[in-house]
PDB file of C-alpha atoms in Angstrom:
ATOM      1  CA  MET O   1    -150.304 -70.806-119.603  1.00  0.00           C
ATOM      2  CA  ASN O   2    -147.665 -72.343-117.454  1.00  0.00           C
ATOM      3  CA  CYS O   3    -144.332 -70.868-116.661  1.00  0.00           C
ATOM      4  CA  THR O   4    -140.728 -72.541-116.308  1.00  0.00           C
ATOM      5  CA  ASN O   5    -137.851 -72.272-114.222  1.00  0.00           C
ATOM      6  CA  GLU O   6    -136.226 -70.966-117.415  1.00  0.00           C
ATOM      7  CA  ASP O   7    -139.477 -68.151-118.456  1.00  0.00           C
ATOM      8  CA  MET O   8    -138.628 -67.212-114.077  1.00  0.00           C
ATOM      9  CA  ASP O   9    -134.723 -66.681-114.538  1.00  0.00           C
ATOM     10  CA  SER O  10    -134.725 -64.462-118.171  1.00  0.00           C
ATOM     11  CA  PRO O  11    -135.292 -61.190-116.348  1.00  0.00           C
ATOM     12  CA  GLY O  12    -132.549 -61.450-113.140  1.00  0.00           C
ATOM     13  CA  ARG O  13    -130.075 -62.100-116.197  1.00  0.00           C
ATOM     14  CA  LEU O  14    -131.087 -58.777-118.083  1.00  0.00           C
ATOM     15  CA  ASP O  15    -130.660 -56.758-114.662  1.00  0.00           C
ATOM     16  CA  VAL O  16    -127.298 -58.200-114.115  1.00  0.00           C
ATOM     17  CA  PHE O  17    -125.885 -57.201-117.280  1.00  0.00           C
ATOM     18  CA  PHE O  18    -127.036 -53.612-118.030  1.00  0.00           C
ATOM     19  CA  THR O  19    -125.746 -53.498-114.115  1.00  0.00           C
ATOM     20  CA  SER O  20    -122.585 -54.413-114.960  1.00  0.00           C
ATOM     21  CA  ILE O  21    -123.216 -51.973-118.567  1.00  0.00           C
ATOM     22  CA  GLY O  22    -123.794 -49.105-115.451  1.00  0.00           C
ATOM     23  CA  ILE O  23    -121.232 -50.086-113.832  1.00  0.00           C
ATOM     24  CA  LEU O  24    -118.535 -50.250-116.166  1.00  0.00           C
ATOM     25  CA  VAL O  25    -119.857 -46.778-118.175  1.00  0.00           C
ATOM     26  CA  THR O  26    -119.596 -44.983-114.476  1.00  0.00           C
ATOM     27  CA  GLY O  27    -116.679 -45.930-113.424  1.00  0.00           C
ATOM     28  CA  PHE O  28    -114.670 -44.693-117.092  1.00  0.00           C
ATOM     29  CA  PHE O  29    -116.555 -41.524-116.334  1.00  0.00           C
ATOM     30  CA  VAL O  30    -114.951 -41.521-112.628  1.00  0.00           C
ATOM     31  CA  GLY O  31    -112.054 -42.326-114.094  1.00  0.00           C
ATOM     32  CA  PHE O  32    -112.471 -39.635-116.850  1.00  0.00           C
ATOM     33  CA  VAL O  33    -113.072 -37.128-114.550  1.00  0.00           C
ATOM     34  CA  ALA O  34    -110.511 -37.672-112.092  1.00  0.00           C
ATOM     35  CA  VAL O  35    -107.334 -37.611-114.965  1.00  0.00           C
ATOM     36  CA  ALA O  36    -108.963 -34.401-116.462  1.00  0.00           C
ATOM     37  CA  THR O  37    -109.237 -32.745-112.802  1.00  0.00           C
ATOM     38  CA  LEU O  38    -105.516 -33.810-111.845  1.00  0.00           C
ATOM     39  CA  VAL O  39    -103.749 -34.189-115.225  1.00  0.00           C
ATOM     40  CA  TYR O  40    -105.377 -30.925-116.923  1.00  0.00           C
ATOM     41  CA  SER O  41    -105.941 -28.945-114.824  1.00  0.00           C
ATOM     42  CA  PRO O  42    -104.200 -25.863-114.854  1.00  0.00           C
ATOM     43  CA  PRO O  43    -101.981 -25.393-111.828  1.00  0.00           C
ATOM     44  CA  LYS O  44    -102.706 -22.870-109.237  1.00  0.00           C
ATOM     45  CA  LYS O  45    -101.282 -19.448-109.232  1.00  0.00           C
ATOM     46  CA  GLU O  46     -98.957 -18.677-106.007  1.00  0.00           C
ATOM     47  CA  PRO O  47     -99.676 -15.352-104.346  1.00  0.00           C
ATOM     48  CA  LYS O  48     -97.363 -12.780-105.758  1.00  0.00           C
ATOM     49  CA  ILE O  49     -95.143 -11.179-103.574  1.00  0.00           C
ATOM     50  CA  PRO O  50     -95.088  -7.428-103.185  1.00  0.00           C
ATOM     51  CA  TYR O  51     -91.655  -5.633-104.125  1.00  0.00           C
ATOM     52  CA  GLU O  52     -91.802  -3.685-101.009  1.00  0.00           C
ATOM     53  CA  GLN O  53     -90.699  -7.546 -99.316  1.00  0.00           C
ATOM     54  CA  GLN O  54     -89.524  -9.593-101.645  1.00  0.00           C
ATOM     55  CA  PHE O  55     -85.810  -8.933-100.274  1.00  0.00           C
ATOM     56  CA  TYR O  56     -86.535  -8.890 -96.247  1.00  0.00           C
ATOM     57  CA  ASP O  57     -86.039 -12.574 -96.212  1.00  0.00           C
ATOM     58  CA  ASP O  58     -82.390 -12.954 -97.401  1.00  0.00           C
ATOM     59  CA  PHE O  59     -81.811  -9.698 -95.569  1.00  0.00           C
ATOM     60  CA  CYS O  60     -82.787 -11.206 -92.602  1.00  0.00           C
ATOM     61  CA  GLU O  61     -80.566 -14.273 -93.136  1.00  0.00           C
ATOM     62  CA  LEU O  62     -77.769 -12.005 -94.173  1.00  0.00           C
ATOM     63  CA  ILE O  63     -74.557 -11.936 -90.908  1.00  0.00           C
ATOM     64  CA  ASP O  64     -74.297  -8.531 -89.225  1.00  0.00           C
ATOM     65  CA  ARG O  65     -70.547  -8.026 -89.966  1.00  0.00           C
ATOM     66  CA  GLU O  66     -68.903  -4.675 -89.192  1.00  0.00           C
ATOM     67  CA  LEU O  67     -67.251  -2.601 -91.990  1.00  0.00           C
ATOM     68  CA  ASP O  68     -64.004  -0.473 -91.422  1.00  0.00           C
ATOM     69  CA  ASP O  69     -63.658   2.733 -92.869  1.00  0.00           C
ATOM     70  CA  ASP O  70     -62.541   2.132 -96.082  1.00  0.00           C
ATOM     71  CA  GLU O  71     -64.988   0.334 -96.749  1.00  0.00           C
ATOM     72  CA  THR O  72     -67.589   2.232 -95.657  1.00  0.00           C
ATOM     73  CA  ALA O  73     -66.602   4.486 -98.011  1.00  0.00           C
ATOM     74  CA  LYS O  74     -65.552   2.660-100.582  1.00  0.00           C
ATOM     75  CA  LEU O  75     -69.321   2.148-100.993  1.00  0.00           C
ATOM     76  CA  LYS O  76     -69.822   5.708-102.229  1.00  0.00           C
ATOM     77  CA  GLU O  77     -68.763   5.257-105.407  1.00  0.00           C
ATOM     78  CA  THR O  78     -70.561   1.300-105.587  1.00  0.00           C
ATOM     79  CA  TYR O  79     -73.370   1.869-107.279  1.00  0.00           C
ATOM     80  CA  LEU O  80     -76.924  -0.822-108.074  1.00  0.00           C
ATOM     81  CA  ARG O  81     -79.503  -0.592-110.716  1.00  0.00           C
ATOM     82  CA  GLU O  82     -82.550  -1.582-108.942  1.00  0.00           C
ATOM     83  CA  THR O  83     -86.110  -1.562-111.023  1.00  0.00           C
ATOM     84  CA  THR O  84     -88.606  -1.273-108.524  1.00  0.00           C
ATOM     85  CA  PRO O  85     -92.520  -0.932-109.880  1.00  0.00           C
ATOM     86  CA  ASN O  86     -91.429   2.806-110.005  1.00  0.00           C
ATOM     87  CA  GLY O  87     -89.629   2.514-112.392  1.00  0.00           C
ATOM     88  CA  ASP O  88     -85.686   2.516-112.947  1.00  0.00           C
ATOM     89  CA  VAL O  89     -83.573   3.120-108.870  1.00  0.00           C
ATOM     90  CA  ILE O  90     -79.755   4.229-108.816  1.00  0.00           C
ATOM     91  CA  ILE O  91     -78.329   3.936-104.862  1.00  0.00           C
ATOM     92  CA  CYS O  92     -75.306   4.226-102.798  1.00  0.00           C
ATOM     93  CA  TYR O  93     -74.354   4.797 -99.393  1.00  0.00           C
ATOM     94  CA  ASN O  94     -72.863   7.713 -98.672  1.00  0.00           C
ATOM     95  CA  LYS O  95     -71.283   7.958 -94.848  1.00  0.00           C
ATOM     96  CA  ASP O  96     -70.501  11.554 -95.051  1.00  0.00           C
ATOM     97  CA  HIS O  97     -74.198  12.060 -95.038  1.00  0.00           C
ATOM     98  CA  ASP O  98     -75.193   8.585 -93.714  1.00  0.00           C
ATOM     99  CA  SER O  99     -77.920   7.908 -95.918  1.00  0.00           C
ATOM    100  CA  PHE O 100     -78.274   6.468 -99.150  1.00  0.00           C
ATOM    101  CA  ASP O 101     -77.929   8.588-102.070  1.00  0.00           C
ATOM    102  CA  VAL O 102     -80.742   7.952-104.796  1.00  0.00           C
ATOM    103  CA  TRP O 103     -81.535   8.863-108.504  1.00  0.00           C
ATOM    104  CA  HIS O 104     -84.650   8.338-110.134  1.00  0.00           C
ATOM    105  CA  ASP O 105     -87.434   9.984-112.373  1.00  0.00           C
ATOM    106  CA  ASP O 106     -90.111   9.507-110.200  1.00  0.00           C
ATOM    107  CA  ARG O 107     -90.814  12.455-108.020  1.00  0.00           C
ATOM    108  CA  ASN O 108     -93.211  10.421-105.283  1.00  0.00           C
ATOM    109  CA  ILE O 109     -91.549   7.286-105.156  1.00  0.00           C
ATOM    110  CA  PRO O 110     -93.068   5.342-102.256  1.00  0.00           C
ATOM    111  CA  PHE O 111     -90.550   5.295 -98.855  1.00  0.00           C
ATOM    112  CA  MET O 112     -91.015   1.524 -98.780  1.00  0.00           C
ATOM    113  CA  ILE O 113     -89.410   0.862-102.211  1.00  0.00           C
ATOM    114  CA  LEU O 114     -86.910   2.915-101.826  1.00  0.00           C
ATOM    115  CA  ASP O 115     -86.056   0.871 -98.555  1.00  0.00           C
ATOM    116  CA  ALA O 116     -86.446  -2.572-100.569  1.00  0.00           C
ATOM    117  CA  VAL O 117     -83.959  -1.082-102.929  1.00  0.00           C
ATOM    118  CA  ALA O 118     -81.748   0.141 -99.851  1.00  0.00           C
ATOM    119  CA  GLN O 119     -82.041  -4.191 -98.231  1.00  0.00           C
ATOM    120  CA  GLN O 120     -81.086  -5.479-102.197  1.00  0.00           C
ATOM    121  CA  TYR O 121     -78.319  -3.112-101.730  1.00  0.00           C
ATOM    122  CA  ALA O 122     -76.911  -4.503 -98.545  1.00  0.00           C
ATOM    123  CA  ILE O 123     -77.300  -7.846-100.326  1.00  0.00           C
ATOM    124  CA  LYS O 124     -75.375  -7.595-102.775  1.00  0.00           C
ATOM    125  CA  HIS O 125     -72.246  -5.933-100.905  1.00  0.00           C
ATOM    126  CA  ASP O 126     -72.734  -7.747 -97.811  1.00  0.00           C
ATOM    127  CA  ALA O 127     -73.264  -4.782 -95.989  1.00  0.00           C
ATOM    128  CA  LYS O 128     -76.538  -5.485 -93.896  1.00  0.00           C
ATOM    129  CA  SER O 129     -74.763  -2.761 -90.840  1.00  0.00           C
ATOM    130  CA  ILE O 130     -75.487   0.461 -93.029  1.00  0.00           C
ATOM    131  CA  CYS O 131     -79.651  -0.188 -93.964  1.00  0.00           C
ATOM    132  CA  VAL O 132     -81.924  -0.404 -90.613  1.00  0.00           C
ATOM    133  CA  ASN O 133     -84.758  -3.168 -90.507  1.00  0.00           C
ATOM    134  CA  TYR O 134     -87.282  -0.570 -90.498  1.00  0.00           C
ATOM    135  CA  LYS O 135     -90.086  -3.714 -89.448  1.00  0.00           C
ATOM    136  CA  GLU O 136     -88.169  -4.735 -86.473  1.00  0.00           C
ATOM    137  CA  GLU O 137     -88.291  -0.960 -85.907  1.00  0.00           C
ATOM    138  CA  TYR O 138     -91.718  -0.141 -86.621  1.00  0.00           C
ATOM    139  CA  GLU O 139     -92.786  -3.527 -84.554  1.00  0.00           C
ATOM    140  CA  LEU O 140     -90.987  -1.591 -81.642  1.00  0.00           C
ATOM    141  CA  ALA O 141     -92.508   1.633 -82.054  1.00  0.00           C
ATOM    142  CA  ILE O 142     -95.970  -0.055 -82.135  1.00  0.00           C
ATOM    143  CA  LEU O 143     -95.272  -1.974 -78.545  1.00  0.00           C
ATOM    144  CA  LYS O 144     -94.045   0.894 -77.615  1.00  0.00           C
ATOM    145  CA  MET O 145     -97.079   2.857 -77.994  1.00  0.00           C
ATOM    146  CA  LYS O 146     -99.183   0.065 -76.896  1.00  0.00           C
ATOM    147  CA  SER O 147     -97.186   0.469 -73.566  1.00  0.00           C
ATOM    148  CA  MET O 148     -97.856   3.536 -72.667  1.00  0.00           C
ATOM    149  CA  GLN O 149    -101.533   3.803 -73.466  1.00  0.00           C
ATOM    150  CA  GLU O 150    -101.840   0.771 -71.138  1.00  0.00           C
ATOM    151  CA  SER O 151     -99.857   2.505 -68.361  1.00  0.00           C
ATOM    152  CA  ASN O 152    -102.245   5.785 -69.353  1.00  0.00           C
ATOM    153  CA  ASP O 153    -105.304   4.097 -68.840  1.00  0.00           C
ATOM    154  CA  ASP O 154    -103.562   2.847 -65.383  1.00  0.00           C
ATOM    155  CA  SER O 155    -103.148   6.328 -63.877  1.00  0.00           C
ATOM    156  CA  LYS O 156    -106.660   6.917 -65.146  1.00  0.00           C
ATOM    157  CA  GLU O 157    -108.228   4.189 -63.111  1.00  0.00           C
ATOM    158  CA  GLU O 158    -106.258   4.908 -59.723  1.00  0.00           C
ATOM    159  CA  GLU O 159    -107.098   9.227 -59.794  1.00  0.00           C
ATOM    160  CA  PRO O 160    -108.869   9.736 -56.885  1.00  0.00           C
ATOM    161  CA  VAL O 161    -112.812  10.894 -57.081  1.00  0.00           C
ATOM    162  CA  VAL O 162    -113.701  14.649 -58.287  1.00  0.00           C
ATOM    163  CA  LYS O 163    -115.763  16.450 -55.738  1.00  0.00           C
ATOM    164  CA  LYS O 164    -118.936  17.368 -56.312  1.00  0.00           C
ATOM    165  CA  GLU O 165    -117.651  21.429 -56.189  1.00  0.00           C
ATOM    166  CA  ASP O 166    -115.011  19.992 -58.701  1.00  0.00           C
ATOM    167  CA  ASP O 167    -117.804  19.176 -61.605  1.00  0.00           C
ATOM    168  CA  VAL O 168    -116.670  21.940 -64.055  1.00  0.00           C
ATOM    169  CA  PHE O 169    -113.357  21.317 -63.705  1.00  0.00           C
ATOM    170  CA  ALA O 170    -113.522  17.389 -63.785  1.00  0.00           C
ATOM    171  CA  THR O 171    -116.194  17.891 -67.103  1.00  0.00           C
ATOM    172  CA  PHE O 172    -112.594  20.006 -68.862  1.00  0.00           C
ATOM    173  CA  LYS O 173    -110.536  17.469 -68.246  1.00  0.00           C
ATOM    174  CA  SER O 174    -112.288  14.410 -69.652  1.00  0.00           C
ATOM    175  CA  TYR O 175    -113.184  15.938 -72.822  1.00  0.00           C
ATOM    176  CA  ASN O 176    -108.979  17.418 -72.619  1.00  0.00           C
ATOM    177  CA  THR O 177    -108.442  13.660 -71.821  1.00  0.00           C
ATOM    178  CA  ALA O 178    -110.575  12.501 -74.798  1.00  0.00           C
ATOM    179  CA  SER O 179    -109.328  14.737 -77.288  1.00  0.00           C
ATOM    180  CA  GLU O 180    -105.969  13.724 -76.503  1.00  0.00           C
ATOM    181  CA  LYS O 181    -106.832  10.185 -76.824  1.00  0.00           C
ATOM    182  CA  GLY O 182    -108.727  10.787 -80.537  1.00  0.00           C
ATOM    183  CA  LYS O 183    -104.814  12.637 -80.980  1.00  0.00           C
ATOM    184  CA  SER O 184    -102.691   9.857 -80.243  1.00  0.00           C
ATOM    185  CA  THR O 185    -105.140   7.264 -82.346  1.00  0.00           C
ATOM    186  CA  VAL O 186    -104.780   9.559 -85.698  1.00  0.00           C
ATOM    187  CA  ASN O 187    -101.090  10.169 -85.017  1.00  0.00           C
ATOM    188  CA  LYS O 188     -98.115   8.378 -86.928  1.00  0.00           C
ATOM    189  CA  ILE O 189     -96.385   6.013 -85.367  1.00  0.00           C
ATOM    190  CA  ILE O 190     -92.892   7.165 -85.704  1.00  0.00           C
ATOM    191  CA  THR O 191     -89.908   4.705 -85.617  1.00  0.00           C
ATOM    192  CA  GLU O 192     -86.648   5.787 -83.492  1.00  0.00           C
ATOM    193  CA  LYS O 193     -84.436   4.727 -86.455  1.00  0.00           C
ATOM    194  CA  CYS O 194     -84.965   4.429 -90.020  1.00  0.00           C
ATOM    195  CA  ASN O 195     -83.339   4.486 -93.546  1.00  0.00           C
ATOM    196  CA  HIS O 196     -82.297   8.120 -94.871  1.00  0.00           C
ATOM    197  CA  PHE O 197     -82.144   8.292 -98.579  1.00  0.00           C
ATOM    198  CA  ARG O 198     -80.961  11.700-100.361  1.00  0.00           C
ATOM    199  CA  ARG O 199     -82.003  12.193-104.205  1.00  0.00           C
ATOM    200  CA  VAL O 200     -78.834  12.984-106.310  1.00  0.00           C
ATOM    201  CA  GLY O 201     -80.371  13.691-109.335  1.00  0.00           C
ATOM    202  CA  ASN O 202     -82.490  11.947-111.981  1.00  0.00           C
ATOM    203  CA  ILE O 203     -81.355   8.678-113.919  1.00  0.00           C
ATOM    204  CA  LYS O 204     -79.957  10.668-117.083  1.00  0.00           C
ATOM    205  CA  GLU O 205     -77.831  13.324-114.472  1.00  0.00           C
ATOM    206  CA  TRP O 206     -76.558   9.830-113.333  1.00  0.00           C
ATOM    207  CA  GLU O 207     -75.443   8.577-116.399  1.00  0.00           C
ATOM    208  CA  ASP O 208     -73.982  11.769-118.105  1.00  0.00           C
ATOM    209  CA  LYS O 209     -71.544  12.015-114.695  1.00  0.00           C
ATOM    210  CA  GLN O 210     -70.410   7.900-115.078  1.00  0.00           C
ATOM    211  CA  GLU O 211     -69.383   9.109-118.339  1.00  0.00           C
ATOM    212  CA  PRO O 212     -65.556   9.915-119.058  1.00  0.00           C
ATOM    213  CA  SER O 213     -64.719  13.499-119.951  1.00  0.00           C
ATOM    214  CA  GLU O 214     -62.869  13.118-123.253  1.00  0.00           C
ATOM    215  CA  GLU O 215     -59.040  13.857-123.169  1.00  0.00           C
ATOM    216  CA  PRO O 216     -57.198  16.070-125.864  1.00  0.00           C
ATOM    217  CA  LYS O 217     -55.804  13.648-128.614  1.00  0.00           C
ATOM    218  CA  GLU O 218     -51.945  14.489-129.597  1.00  0.00           C
ATOM    219  CA  ALA O 219     -52.239  15.499-133.159  1.00  0.00           C
ATOM    220  CA  LYS O 220     -50.210  12.555-135.234  1.00  0.00           C
ATOM    221  CA  MET O 221     -48.359  13.496-138.387  1.00  0.00           C
ATOM    222  CA  SER O 222     -48.790  11.075-141.280  1.00  0.00           C
ATOM    223  CA  TYR O 223     -44.801  10.336-142.861  1.00  0.00           C
ATOM    224  CA  ASP O 224     -46.783  12.174-146.441  1.00  0.00           C
ATOM    225  CA  GLU O 225     -47.139  15.560-143.997  1.00  0.00           C
ATOM    226  CA  PHE O 226     -43.570  14.737-142.765  1.00  0.00           C
ATOM    227  CA  LYS O 227     -42.676  15.243-145.987  1.00  0.00           C
ATOM    228  CA  VAL O 228     -44.265  18.360-147.443  1.00  0.00           C
ATOM    229  CA  PHE O 229     -42.693  19.975-143.495  1.00  0.00           C
ATOM    230  CA  MET O 230     -39.412  18.979-144.796  1.00  0.00           C
ATOM    231  CA  GLN O 231     -38.941  20.311-148.015  1.00  0.00           C
ATOM    232  CA  MET O 232     -40.811  23.624-146.983  1.00  0.00           C
ATOM    233  CA  CYS O 233     -38.125  23.708-143.765  1.00  0.00           C
ATOM    234  CA  GLN O 234     -35.228  23.662-146.847  1.00  0.00           C
ATOM    235  CA  GLN O 235     -37.235  25.934-148.703  1.00  0.00           C
ATOM    236  CA  LEU O 236     -37.324  28.654-145.698  1.00  0.00           C
ATOM    237  CA  LYS O 237     -33.756  28.019-144.891  1.00  0.00           C
ATOM    238  CA  PRO O 238     -32.137  30.325-147.676  1.00  0.00           C
ATOM    239  CA  LEU O 239     -34.276  33.415-146.459  1.00  0.00           C
ATOM    240  CA  ILE O 240     -33.830  32.589-143.043  1.00  0.00           C
ATOM    241  CA  PRO O 241     -30.353  35.577-142.307  1.00  0.00           C
ATOM    242  CA  PRO O 242     -26.581  34.330-141.154  1.00  0.00           C
ATOM    243  CA  SER O 243     -26.308  35.337-137.133  1.00  0.00           C
ATOM    244  CA  ASP O 244     -22.957  36.462-136.220  1.00  0.00           C
ATOM    245  CA  ASP O 245     -21.724  33.769-135.268  1.00  0.00           C
ATOM    246  CA  ASP O 246     -21.874  32.287-138.902  1.00  0.00           C
ATOM    247  CA  ASP O 247     -20.287  35.868-139.907  1.00  0.00           C
ATOM    248  CA  SER O 248     -16.931  35.143-137.775  1.00  0.00           C
ATOM    249  CA  GLU O 249     -16.476  31.808-139.047  1.00  0.00           C
ATOM    250  CA  GLY O 250     -16.795  33.370-142.461  1.00  0.00           C
ATOM    251  CA  GLU O 251     -14.207  35.838-141.660  1.00  0.00           C
ATOM    252  CA  LYS O 252     -11.582  33.423-140.301  1.00  0.00           C
ATOM    253  CA  LYS O 253     -12.441  30.901-143.277  1.00  0.00           C
ATOM    254  CA  GLU O 254     -11.201  33.949-145.955  1.00  0.00           C
ATOM    255  CA  LYS O 255      -7.984  34.916-143.468  1.00  0.00           C
TER     256      LYS O 255
END
């Protein structure tokens, strides 16, 4: 059987047809996936800032202006109520105690929560000078501790070699050094300055303190009550005995 040129070309046309269909389907699928990914994918949630760090940046940007005595004294009666993860906290600055007076129900509220509330108080009332930047103080304390450790290490390297007869004392000394080094790592880092907080009471006690005391109301007499009062006075008037002056005036009239 002889094959013509037309029969030889027909398979190539089918390949082109199916290849075109495949390209169209693949393009449609890729476009669908791209649109679904870019348009319909849920937005990524930004990491939540811990409450202890929420006000720090704004606090650092605050101008550190000097407050006069009157401004500082008024802060004792200037309050801020802040909602924290440990419940509500009411705070004011007490110049007499050089500390923040606080009212809260949770007796175990962490220091860093109160420190964040103090930063918010300083921001709200433009009083940065009354609030210590605890993060800076903490970093300074770490640098100071590292420098002390480095100086101690340098001094150990410069110690003279101990003689054999002093081996017992050398062992005791090295034991003491090791124990002291262990203690230094266990000890907490203490800053030179920090904010002080004085718990005055709970929230209910602060609210009761703010309620104005009730003043005694003046008794007001209505018109009807006034009429009754006047009638009673008229009825009682004949019962009042005349005074000596009234008797003398009566005698004069008789004369």
